PDB file of C-alpha atoms in Angstrom:
ATOM      1  CA  MET O 965     196.073 147.732  47.887  1.00  0.00           C
ATOM      2  CA  ILE O 966     192.939 145.624  47.530  1.00  0.00           C
ATOM      3  CA  GLN O 967     189.997 147.219  45.718  1.00  0.00           C
ATOM      4  CA  ILE O 968     187.355 148.333  48.264  1.00  0.00           C
ATOM      5  CA  THR O 969     185.400 150.930  46.282  1.00  0.00           C
ATOM      6  CA  HIS O 970     182.504 148.456  45.887  1.00  0.00           C
ATOM      7  CA  LYS O 971     182.111 148.034  49.653  1.00  0.00           C
ATOM      8  CA  ASN O 972     179.689 149.825  51.945  1.00  0.00           C
ATOM      9  CA  SER O 973     180.787 151.857  54.946  1.00  0.00           C
ATOM     10  CA  THR O 974     179.559 150.196  58.131  1.00  0.00           C
ATOM     11  CA  LEU O 975     180.472 150.373  61.804  1.00  0.00           C
ATOM     12  CA  ARG O 976     183.615 148.285  62.265  1.00  0.00           C
ATOM     13  CA  LYS O 977     185.103 147.320  65.623  1.00  0.00           C
ATOM     14  CA  ALA O 978     188.163 145.340  66.637  1.00  0.00           C
ATOM     15  CA  ILE O 979     189.825 144.390  69.909  1.00  0.00           C
ATOM     16  CA  ALA O 980     193.440 143.163  69.947  1.00  0.00           C
ATOM     17  CA  GLN O 981     195.774 142.125  72.714  1.00  0.00           C
ATOM     18  CA  ALA O 982     199.460 141.902  73.528  1.00  0.00           C
ATOM     19  CA  ILE O 983     200.940 140.399  76.692  1.00  0.00           C
ATOM     20  CA  VAL O 984     204.047 141.876  78.312  1.00  0.00           C
ATOM     21  CA  LYS O 985     205.673 139.309  80.592  1.00  0.00           C
ATOM     22  CA  VAL O 986     208.170 140.390  83.228  1.00  0.00           C
ATOM     23  CA  SER O 987     210.789 138.308  85.042  1.00  0.00           C
ATOM     24  CA  LEU O 988     210.708 140.109  88.385  1.00  0.00           C
ATOM     25  CA  PRO O 989     207.755 140.790  90.707  1.00  0.00           C
ATOM     26  CA  GLU O 990     209.385 144.135  91.482  1.00  0.00           C
ATOM     27  CA  THR O 991     208.783 145.206  87.881  1.00  0.00           C
ATOM     28  CA  ILE O 992     205.013 144.985  88.266  1.00  0.00           C
ATOM     29  CA  GLN O 993     205.312 146.871  91.568  1.00  0.00           C
ATOM     30  CA  ALA O 994     207.339 149.637  89.895  1.00  0.00           C
ATOM     31  CA  ILE O 995     204.707 149.928  87.116  1.00  0.00           C
ATOM     32  CA  GLN O 996     201.871 150.246  89.606  1.00  0.00           C
ATOM     33  CA  GLU O 997     203.710 152.667  91.890  1.00  0.00           C
ATOM     34  CA  LYS O 998     205.007 154.718  88.935  1.00  0.00           C
ATOM     35  CA  THR O 999     208.620 154.475  90.049  1.00  0.00           C
ATOM     36  CA  VAL O1000     210.124 153.359  86.725  1.00  0.00           C
ATOM     37  CA  PRO O1001     213.043 155.749  85.913  1.00  0.00           C
ATOM     38  CA  LYS O1002     211.702 156.530  82.412  1.00  0.00           C
ATOM     39  CA  GLY O1003     208.335 157.641  83.750  1.00  0.00           C
ATOM     40  CA  ASP O1004     204.716 156.468  83.966  1.00  0.00           C
ATOM     41  CA  VAL O1005     204.848 153.318  81.868  1.00  0.00           C
ATOM     42  CA  LEU O1006     201.130 152.755  81.391  1.00  0.00           C
ATOM     43  CA  GLU O1007     200.310 156.326  80.397  1.00  0.00           C
ATOM     44  CA  CYS O1008     203.319 156.714  78.072  1.00  0.00           C
ATOM     45  CA  ALA O1009     202.496 153.409  76.391  1.00  0.00           C
ATOM     46  CA  ARG O1010     198.841 154.432  76.067  1.00  0.00           C
ATOM     47  CA  VAL O1011     199.817 157.615  74.193  1.00  0.00           C
ATOM     48  CA  ALA O1012     202.110 155.598  71.924  1.00  0.00           C
ATOM     49  CA  GLY O1013     199.197 153.269  71.166  1.00  0.00           C
ATOM     50  CA  LEU O1014     196.949 156.167  70.191  1.00  0.00           C
ATOM     51  CA  PHE O1015     199.572 157.440  67.744  1.00  0.00           C
ATOM     52  CA  ALA O1016     200.102 153.916  66.340  1.00  0.00           C
ATOM     53  CA  ALA O1017     196.384 153.377  65.711  1.00  0.00           C
ATOM     54  CA  LYS O1018     196.237 156.474  63.515  1.00  0.00           C
ATOM     55  CA  ARG O1019     199.504 155.755  61.679  1.00  0.00           C
ATOM     56  CA  THR O1020     198.928 152.106  60.752  1.00  0.00           C
ATOM     57  CA  ALA O1021     198.527 152.809  57.027  1.00  0.00           C
ATOM     58  CA  ASP O1022     201.914 154.552  57.054  1.00  0.00           C
ATOM     59  CA  MET O1023     203.594 151.403  58.369  1.00  0.00           C
ATOM     60  CA  ILE O1024     201.705 148.468  56.807  1.00  0.00           C
ATOM     61  CA  PRO O1025     201.768 148.760  52.985  1.00  0.00           C
ATOM     62  CA  ASP O1026     198.417 147.121  52.191  1.00  0.00           C
ATOM     63  CA  CYS O1027     196.420 148.887  54.907  1.00  0.00           C
ATOM     64  CA  HIS O1028     194.013 151.529  53.651  1.00  0.00           C
ATOM     65  CA  PRO O1029     194.093 154.960  55.298  1.00  0.00           C
ATOM     66  CA  LEU O1030     190.880 155.198  57.277  1.00  0.00           C
ATOM     67  CA  PRO O1031     189.257 157.416  59.904  1.00  0.00           C
ATOM     68  CA  VAL O1032     189.987 156.080  63.384  1.00  0.00           C
ATOM     69  CA  GLU O1033     186.966 157.325  65.296  1.00  0.00           C
ATOM     70  CA  TYR O1034     187.557 155.685  68.678  1.00  0.00           C
ATOM     71  CA  THR O1035     190.586 154.125  70.368  1.00  0.00           C
ATOM     72  CA  SER O1036     190.767 152.665  73.840  1.00  0.00           C
ATOM     73  CA  VAL O1037     193.912 151.273  75.493  1.00  0.00           C
ATOM     74  CA  SER O1038     193.369 149.338  78.710  1.00  0.00           C
ATOM     75  CA  TYR O1039     195.433 147.046  80.897  1.00  0.00           C
ATOM     76  CA  GLU O1040     194.915 143.927  82.961  1.00  0.00           C
ATOM     77  CA  ILE O1041     197.770 143.709  85.453  1.00  0.00           C
ATOM     78  CA  GLN O1042     198.558 140.302  86.875  1.00  0.00           C
ATOM     79  CA  GLU O1043     201.326 138.909  89.081  1.00  0.00           C
ATOM     80  CA  MET O1044     203.981 138.599  86.360  1.00  0.00           C
ATOM     81  CA  GLU O1045     202.413 140.102  83.259  1.00  0.00           C
ATOM     82  CA  VAL O1046     200.418 142.971  81.836  1.00  0.00           C
ATOM     83  CA  ARG O1047     197.734 142.217  79.275  1.00  0.00           C
ATOM     84  CA  VAL O1048     197.299 145.108  76.841  1.00  0.00           C
ATOM     85  CA  LEU O1049     193.874 145.499  75.202  1.00  0.00           C
ATOM     86  CA  VAL O1050     193.263 147.931  72.349  1.00  0.00           C
ATOM     87  CA  GLU O1051     189.784 148.586  70.981  1.00  0.00           C
ATOM     88  CA  ILE O1052     189.243 150.604  67.798  1.00  0.00           C
ATOM     89  CA  HIS O1053     186.057 151.723  66.024  1.00  0.00           C
ATOM     90  CA  THR O1054     185.483 153.262  62.611  1.00  0.00           C
ATOM     91  CA  VAL O1055     182.666 153.743  60.118  1.00  0.00           C
ATOM     92  CA  TYR O1056     184.329 152.743  56.880  1.00  0.00           C
ATOM     93  CA  LYS O1057     184.532 150.182  54.076  1.00  0.00           C
ATOM     94  CA  THR O1058     187.187 147.965  55.658  1.00  0.00           C
ATOM     95  CA  GLY O1059     187.920 146.663  59.120  1.00  0.00           C
ATOM     96  CA  VAL O1060     190.317 147.847  61.822  1.00  0.00           C
ATOM     97  CA  GLU O1061     191.839 144.540  62.938  1.00  0.00           C
ATOM     98  CA  VAL O1062     195.354 145.458  61.817  1.00  0.00           C
ATOM     99  CA  GLU O1063     195.051 148.910  63.367  1.00  0.00           C
ATOM    100  CA  ALA O1064     194.143 147.319  66.695  1.00  0.00           C
ATOM    101  CA  MET O1065     196.989 144.780  66.541  1.00  0.00           C
ATOM    102  CA  HIS O1066     199.467 147.425  65.423  1.00  0.00           C
ATOM    103  CA  ALA O1067     198.490 149.675  68.320  1.00  0.00           C
ATOM    104  CA  ALA O1068     198.700 146.790  70.809  1.00  0.00           C
ATOM    105  CA  SER O1069     202.161 145.928  69.493  1.00  0.00           C
ATOM    106  CA  VAL O1070     203.410 149.496  69.871  1.00  0.00           C
ATOM    107  CA  VAL O1071     201.970 149.738  73.399  1.00  0.00           C
ATOM    108  CA  ALA O1072     203.844 146.548  74.308  1.00  0.00           C
ATOM    109  CA  LEU O1073     207.081 147.739  72.666  1.00  0.00           C
ATOM    110  CA  THR O1074     206.880 151.044  74.502  1.00  0.00           C
ATOM    111  CA  MET O1075     206.480 149.192  77.785  1.00  0.00           C
ATOM    112  CA  TYR O1076     209.443 146.994  76.899  1.00  0.00           C
ATOM    113  CA  ASP O1077     211.590 150.029  76.127  1.00  0.00           C
ATOM    114  CA  MET O1078     210.694 151.747  79.393  1.00  0.00           C
ATOM    115  CA  LEU O1079     211.110 148.642  81.539  1.00  0.00           C
ATOM    116  CA  LYS O1080     214.298 147.149  80.090  1.00  0.00           C
ATOM    117  CA  PRO O1081     216.605 149.202  82.396  1.00  0.00           C
ATOM    118  CA  ILE O1082     215.081 147.486  85.436  1.00  0.00           C
ATOM    119  CA  ASP O1083     214.214 144.067  84.004  1.00  0.00           C
ATOM    120  CA  LYS O1084     216.297 142.263  81.376  1.00  0.00           C
ATOM    121  CA  GLY O1085     213.920 139.305  81.071  1.00  0.00           C
ATOM    122  CA  ILE O1086     210.879 140.965  79.567  1.00  0.00           C
ATOM    123  CA  SER O1087     209.094 139.312  76.633  1.00  0.00           C
ATOM    124  CA  ILE O1088     206.161 140.258  74.425  1.00  0.00           C
ATOM    125  CA  GLU O1089     203.740 137.455  73.630  1.00  0.00           C
ATOM    126  CA  GLN O1090     200.358 136.613  72.092  1.00  0.00           C
ATOM    127  CA  ILE O1091     199.768 139.625  69.894  1.00  0.00           C
ATOM    128  CA  LYS O1092     196.444 138.648  68.383  1.00  0.00           C
ATOM    129  CA  LEU O1093     192.946 139.682  67.425  1.00  0.00           C
ATOM    130  CA  VAL O1094     190.474 139.052  70.227  1.00  0.00           C
ATOM    131  CA  GLU O1095     187.243 140.202  68.590  1.00  0.00           C
ATOM    132  CA  LYS O1096     185.954 141.887  65.431  1.00  0.00           C
ATOM    133  CA  LYS O1097     182.552 143.145  64.358  1.00  0.00           C
ATOM    134  CA  GLY O1098     181.141 144.812  61.279  1.00  0.00           C
ATOM    135  CA  GLY O1099     181.284 144.212  57.549  1.00  0.00           C
ATOM    136  CA  LYS O1100     179.647 141.497  55.478  1.00  0.00           C
ATOM    137  CA  SER O1101     180.859 138.668  57.708  1.00  0.00           C
ATOM    138  CA  ASP O1102     178.285 139.734  60.304  1.00  0.00           C
ATOM    139  CA  PHE O1103     175.461 139.235  57.812  1.00  0.00           C
ATOM    140  CA  LYS O1104     176.399 135.923  56.218  1.00  0.00           C
ATOM    141  CA  LYS O1105     173.700 133.905  57.926  1.00  0.00           C
ATOM    142  CA  LEU O1106     170.596 136.056  58.044  1.00  0.00           C
ATOM    143  CA  SER O1107     168.055 133.344  57.378  1.00  0.00           C
ATOM    144  CA  GLU O1108     167.864 129.844  58.807  1.00  0.00           C
ATOM    145  CA  LYS O1109     165.971 128.419  55.823  1.00  0.00           C
ATOM    146  CA  GLN O1110     167.249 127.633  52.338  1.00  0.00           C
ATOM    147  CA  LEU O1111     166.243 130.654  50.294  1.00  0.00           C
ATOM    148  CA  THR O1112     165.091 130.391  46.696  1.00  0.00           C
ATOM    149  CA  ALA O1113     165.116 133.042  43.997  1.00  0.00           C
ATOM    150  CA  ALA O1114     163.679 133.726  40.562  1.00  0.00           C
ATOM    151  CA  VAL O1115     165.500 136.087  38.204  1.00  0.00           C
ATOM    152  CA  ILE O1116     163.429 137.706  35.446  1.00  0.00           C
ATOM    153  CA  VAL O1117     165.059 139.780  32.714  1.00  0.00           C
ATOM    154  CA  CYS O1118     162.731 142.430  31.237  1.00  0.00           C
ATOM    155  CA  SER O1119     163.943 143.362  27.776  1.00  0.00           C
ATOM    156  CA  ASP O1120     162.342 143.552  24.335  1.00  0.00           C
ATOM    157  CA  SER O1121     165.688 143.180  22.556  1.00  0.00           C
ATOM    158  CA  ILE O1122     166.905 140.212  24.606  1.00  0.00           C
ATOM    159  CA  SER O1123     163.576 138.370  24.439  1.00  0.00           C
ATOM    160  CA  SER O1124     163.562 138.785  20.634  1.00  0.00           C
ATOM    161  CA  GLY O1125     167.110 137.441  20.363  1.00  0.00           C
ATOM    162  CA  GLU O1126     168.698 140.712  19.228  1.00  0.00           C
ATOM    163  CA  ASN O1127     170.887 140.940  22.322  1.00  0.00           C
ATOM    164  CA  GLU O1128     172.260 138.514  24.887  1.00  0.00           C
ATOM    165  CA  ASP O1129     171.531 138.556  28.590  1.00  0.00           C
ATOM    166  CA  SER O1130     174.381 139.312  30.999  1.00  0.00           C
ATOM    167  CA  ALA O1131     172.636 141.162  33.852  1.00  0.00           C
ATOM    168  CA  GLY O1132     170.380 138.211  34.705  1.00  0.00           C
ATOM    169  CA  ARG O1133     173.301 135.797  34.797  1.00  0.00           C
ATOM    170  CA  MET O1134     175.257 138.214  37.009  1.00  0.00           C
ATOM    171  CA  ILE O1135     172.377 138.346  39.476  1.00  0.00           C
ATOM    172  CA  ALA O1136     172.144 134.554  39.533  1.00  0.00           C
ATOM    173  CA  GLU O1137     175.858 134.160  40.220  1.00  0.00           C
ATOM    174  CA  LYS O1138     175.738 136.748  42.985  1.00  0.00           C
ATOM    175  CA  LEU O1139     172.791 135.003  44.626  1.00  0.00           C
ATOM    176  CA  LYS O1140     174.543 131.643  44.450  1.00  0.00           C
ATOM    177  CA  SER O1141     177.527 133.136  46.281  1.00  0.00           C
ATOM    178  CA  TYR O1142     175.173 133.762  49.211  1.00  0.00           C
ATOM    179  CA  GLY O1143     173.880 130.203  49.139  1.00  0.00           C
ATOM    180  CA  ILE O1144     170.564 131.098  47.489  1.00  0.00           C
ATOM    181  CA  GLU O1145     169.076 128.493  45.171  1.00  0.00           C
ATOM    182  CA  ILE O1146     168.066 129.757  41.715  1.00  0.00           C
ATOM    183  CA  ASP O1147     164.619 128.380  40.905  1.00  0.00           C
ATOM    184  CA  ASP O1148     164.229 130.187  37.575  1.00  0.00           C
ATOM    185  CA  LEU O1149     166.055 132.538  35.202  1.00  0.00           C
ATOM    186  CA  GLU O1150     163.759 133.819  32.478  1.00  0.00           C
ATOM    187  CA  VAL O1151     163.678 136.551  29.811  1.00  0.00           C
ATOM    188  CA  ILE O1152     160.445 138.368  28.992  1.00  0.00           C
ATOM    189  CA  PRO O1153     159.560 141.465  26.917  1.00  0.00           C
ATOM    190  CA  ASP O1154     158.771 144.821  28.544  1.00  0.00           C
ATOM    191  CA  GLU O1155     155.071 144.165  28.990  1.00  0.00           C
ATOM    192  CA  LYS O1156     153.317 145.392  32.136  1.00  0.00           C
ATOM    193  CA  ILE O1157     150.781 142.568  32.336  1.00  0.00           C
ATOM    194  CA  LEU O1158     153.454 139.920  31.794  1.00  0.00           C
ATOM    195  CA  ILE O1159     155.682 141.401  34.515  1.00  0.00           C
ATOM    196  CA  GLU O1160     152.776 141.356  36.971  1.00  0.00           C
ATOM    197  CA  GLU O1161     151.928 137.760  36.069  1.00  0.00           C
ATOM    198  CA  LYS O1162     155.490 136.524  36.518  1.00  0.00           C
ATOM    199  CA  ALA O1163     155.767 138.186  39.940  1.00  0.00           C
ATOM    200  CA  LEU O1164     152.475 136.751  41.192  1.00  0.00           C
ATOM    201  CA  ILE O1165     153.235 133.258  39.876  1.00  0.00           C
ATOM    202  CA  ALA O1166     156.606 133.269  41.668  1.00  0.00           C
ATOM    203  CA  VAL O1167     154.921 134.386  44.889  1.00  0.00           C
ATOM    204  CA  GLU O1168     152.305 131.619  44.627  1.00  0.00           C
ATOM    205  CA  GLU O1169     155.095 129.092  44.110  1.00  0.00           C
ATOM    206  CA  GLY O1170     156.676 130.236  47.374  1.00  0.00           C
ATOM    207  CA  ILE O1171     159.795 131.802  45.858  1.00  0.00           C
ATOM    208  CA  ASP O1172     161.499 133.898  48.523  1.00  0.00           C
ATOM    209  CA  LEU O1173     163.279 136.415  46.328  1.00  0.00           C
ATOM    210  CA  VAL O1174     161.956 137.604  42.945  1.00  0.00           C
ATOM    211  CA  ILE O1175     164.388 139.887  41.129  1.00  0.00           C
ATOM    212  CA  PHE O1176     163.528 141.726  37.932  1.00  0.00           C
ATOM    213  CA  THR O1177     166.287 143.388  35.927  1.00  0.00           C
ATOM    214  CA  GLY O1178     165.573 145.976  33.268  1.00  0.00           C
ATOM    215  CA  GLY O1179     162.761 148.397  32.563  1.00  0.00           C
ATOM    216  CA  THR O1180     163.599 150.775  35.414  1.00  0.00           C
ATOM    217  CA  GLY O1181     164.728 153.690  33.241  1.00  0.00           C
ATOM    218  CA  LEU O1182     162.771 156.503  31.640  1.00  0.00           C
ATOM    219  CA  SER O1183     162.107 155.264  28.114  1.00  0.00           C
ATOM    220  CA  PRO O1184     158.474 154.734  27.015  1.00  0.00           C
ATOM    221  CA  ARG O1185     158.910 150.955  27.288  1.00  0.00           C
ATOM    222  CA  ASP O1186     160.356 151.028  30.825  1.00  0.00           C
ATOM    223  CA  VAL O1187     157.316 149.868  32.802  1.00  0.00           C
ATOM    224  CA  THR O1188     158.727 147.505  35.421  1.00  0.00           C
ATOM    225  CA  PRO O1189     158.276 149.934  38.377  1.00  0.00           C
ATOM    226  CA  GLU O1190     154.683 150.672  37.382  1.00  0.00           C
ATOM    227  CA  ALA O1191     153.856 146.977  36.975  1.00  0.00           C
ATOM    228  CA  LEU O1192     155.261 146.018  40.369  1.00  0.00           C
ATOM    229  CA  SER O1193     153.990 149.054  42.271  1.00  0.00           C
ATOM    230  CA  ASP O1194     150.423 148.043  41.418  1.00  0.00           C
ATOM    231  CA  ILE O1195     150.768 144.646  43.091  1.00  0.00           C
ATOM    232  CA  LEU O1196     153.190 145.194  45.986  1.00  0.00           C
ATOM    233  CA  GLU O1197     151.575 144.841  49.408  1.00  0.00           C
ATOM    234  CA  GLN O1198     154.378 146.672  51.237  1.00  0.00           C
ATOM    235  CA  ARG O1199     156.988 148.994  49.768  1.00  0.00           C
ATOM    236  CA  VAL O1200     160.427 148.942  51.405  1.00  0.00           C
ATOM    237  CA  PRO O1201     161.755 152.401  50.520  1.00  0.00           C
ATOM    238  CA  GLY O1202     164.949 151.936  52.530  1.00  0.00           C
ATOM    239  CA  ILE O1203     166.134 149.276  50.087  1.00  0.00           C
ATOM    240  CA  GLU O1204     165.394 151.544  47.137  1.00  0.00           C
ATOM    241  CA  GLU O1205     167.177 154.464  48.814  1.00  0.00           C
ATOM    242  CA  ALA O1206     170.225 152.319  49.624  1.00  0.00           C
ATOM    243  CA  MET O1207     170.633 151.286  45.983  1.00  0.00           C
ATOM    244  CA  ARG O1208     170.294 154.819  44.644  1.00  0.00           C
ATOM    245  CA  SER O1209     172.547 156.312  47.313  1.00  0.00           C
ATOM    246  CA  TYR O1210     175.242 153.724  46.621  1.00  0.00           C
ATOM    247  CA  GLY O1211     174.998 154.295  42.873  1.00  0.00           C
ATOM    248  CA  GLN O1212     174.979 158.075  43.238  1.00  0.00           C
ATOM    249  CA  GLN O1213     178.386 157.923  44.922  1.00  0.00           C
ATOM    250  CA  ARG O1214     179.718 156.293  41.765  1.00  0.00           C
ATOM    251  CA  THR O1215     177.817 158.062  38.963  1.00  0.00           C
ATOM    252  CA  PRO O1216     175.440 161.037  38.970  1.00  0.00           C
ATOM    253  CA  LEU O1217     173.215 159.141  36.530  1.00  0.00           C
ATOM    254  CA  ALA O1218     172.070 156.846  39.358  1.00  0.00           C
ATOM    255  CA  MET O1219     169.467 159.459  40.319  1.00  0.00           C
ATOM    256  CA  LEU O1220     167.551 158.479  37.166  1.00  0.00           C
ATOM    257  CA  SER O1221     167.113 154.882  38.300  1.00  0.00           C
ATOM    258  CA  ARG O1222     163.623 153.850  39.369  1.00  0.00           C
ATOM    259  CA  SER O1223     164.509 150.684  41.258  1.00  0.00           C
ATOM    260  CA  VAL O1224     161.667 149.255  43.343  1.00  0.00           C
ATOM    261  CA  ALA O1225     161.585 147.006  46.419  1.00  0.00           C
ATOM    262  CA  GLY O1226     158.657 145.553  48.313  1.00  0.00           C
ATOM    263  CA  MET O1227     156.842 142.522  49.663  1.00  0.00           C
ATOM    264  CA  ILE O1228     154.039 140.350  48.348  1.00  0.00           C
ATOM    265  CA  LYS O1229     153.089 137.889  51.095  1.00  0.00           C
ATOM    266  CA  ASN O1230     156.482 136.561  52.244  1.00  0.00           C
ATOM    267  CA  SER O1231     158.311 137.148  48.968  1.00  0.00           C
ATOM    268  CA  LEU O1232     160.724 140.040  48.507  1.00  0.00           C
ATOM    269  CA  ILE O1233     160.320 141.643  45.072  1.00  0.00           C
ATOM    270  CA  LEU O1234     163.168 143.736  43.637  1.00  0.00           C
ATOM    271  CA  ALA O1235     163.381 145.681  40.381  1.00  0.00           C
ATOM    272  CA  LEU O1236     166.998 146.417  39.451  1.00  0.00           C
ATOM    273  CA  PRO O1237     168.522 148.298  36.502  1.00  0.00           C
ATOM    274  CA  GLY O1238     169.107 146.440  33.265  1.00  0.00           C
ATOM    275  CA  SER O1239     172.765 147.360  32.752  1.00  0.00           C
ATOM    276  CA  PRO O1240     175.416 144.938  34.096  1.00  0.00           C
ATOM    277  CA  LYS O1241     177.126 147.808  35.936  1.00  0.00           C
ATOM    278  CA  GLY O1242     173.865 148.946  37.490  1.00  0.00           C
ATOM    279  CA  VAL O1243     173.020 145.397  38.542  1.00  0.00           C
ATOM    280  CA  VAL O1244     176.398 144.808  40.208  1.00  0.00           C
ATOM    281  CA  GLU O1245     176.259 148.108  42.079  1.00  0.00           C
ATOM    282  CA  SER O1246     172.668 147.539  43.199  1.00  0.00           C
ATOM    283  CA  MET O1247     173.501 144.059  44.486  1.00  0.00           C
ATOM    284  CA  ASP O1248     176.620 145.292  46.267  1.00  0.00           C
ATOM    285  CA  ALA O1249     174.564 148.044  47.883  1.00  0.00           C
ATOM    286  CA  ILE O1250     172.034 145.789  49.612  1.00  0.00           C
ATOM    287  CA  PHE O1251     173.417 142.250  49.868  1.00  0.00           C
ATOM    288  CA  PRO O1252     173.704 140.339  52.127  1.00  0.00           C
ATOM    289  CA  ALA O1253     172.045 142.672  54.680  1.00  0.00           C
ATOM    290  CA  VAL O1254     168.776 142.679  52.719  1.00  0.00           C
ATOM    291  CA  LEU O1255     168.340 138.976  53.527  1.00  0.00           C
ATOM    292  CA  HIS O1256     167.407 139.994  57.065  1.00  0.00           C
ATOM    293  CA  VAL O1257     163.964 140.627  55.546  1.00  0.00           C
ATOM    294  CA  PHE O1258     163.225 136.926  55.889  1.00  0.00           C
ATOM    295  CA  LYS O1259     164.065 136.835  59.581  1.00  0.00           C
ATOM    296  CA  ALA O1260     162.067 140.020  60.110  1.00  0.00           C
ATOM    297  CA  ARG O1261     159.027 138.312  58.558  1.00  0.00           C
ATOM    298  CA  GLU O1262     159.413 135.604  61.184  1.00  0.00           C
ATOM    299  CA  GLY O1263     159.333 138.204  63.959  1.00  0.00           C
ATOM    300  CA  THR O1264     163.080 138.207  64.679  1.00  0.00           C
ATOM    301  CA  ARG O1265     164.442 141.310  66.428  1.00  0.00           C
ATOM    302  CA  HIS O1266     166.804 143.571  64.448  1.00  0.00           C
ATOM    303  CA  ASP O1267     169.585 143.258  67.031  1.00  0.00           C
TER     304      ASP O1267
END
């Protein structure tokens, strides 16, 4: 199965359909009047759909087992067909599109099985996804403007040439994948005054996103949080909490991180860990949803 441990759990919804076409008007009448010899077709098929929704991972090899937290099976009965609609919700790391289509298919097959003694011309058609919500696809376009970013690596050893930067380059690549233009990628030593200067210069230049990496630990030279806290106009603790919570699910050492997030004018300032692993996890925790900050600054509603 595909790796999903890096993903966040969010509310996921999917609606799928299947159409059961009959060849006799009497078949629809028998469904509605509940005179089909095998029983109440709509209710039996509904129960089958509920079972199918929960057993999808047992049938489709690449589907992840997930908690199905809501399932609805409804019908639209027309002159010569029944449209089956299945809606499924979950709060998880991956979507429920296949679960919804699987359930719709089983509902339709159950109807076929129950109706075939009275109608030999039944067909099942148009099994497809009607709608899906949730996951990163809902947050791809969270700002109308072209966003710019500056990435600043805080490290004595990298700035002196003793070590090579990887965390800064990882951040830059991640930002590019979201269509963000990298204005600057710079390495500086762990100096409080220098960190403050770089942040304020980037803000004055109109950079939307200023990301520092490194200096968020507990060593005597780790001063990035202190430097930024002194100049931030608004802290955004929810961003900080999201990064630590995400990391804590993967390593207990995440509780020692002192990542910082806040605003100076209209620029979002982030201080991320200096390790490549910490950087990747922090970025996965908050992107792309964090980009809604820029719409919020314009007065856009959260819905």
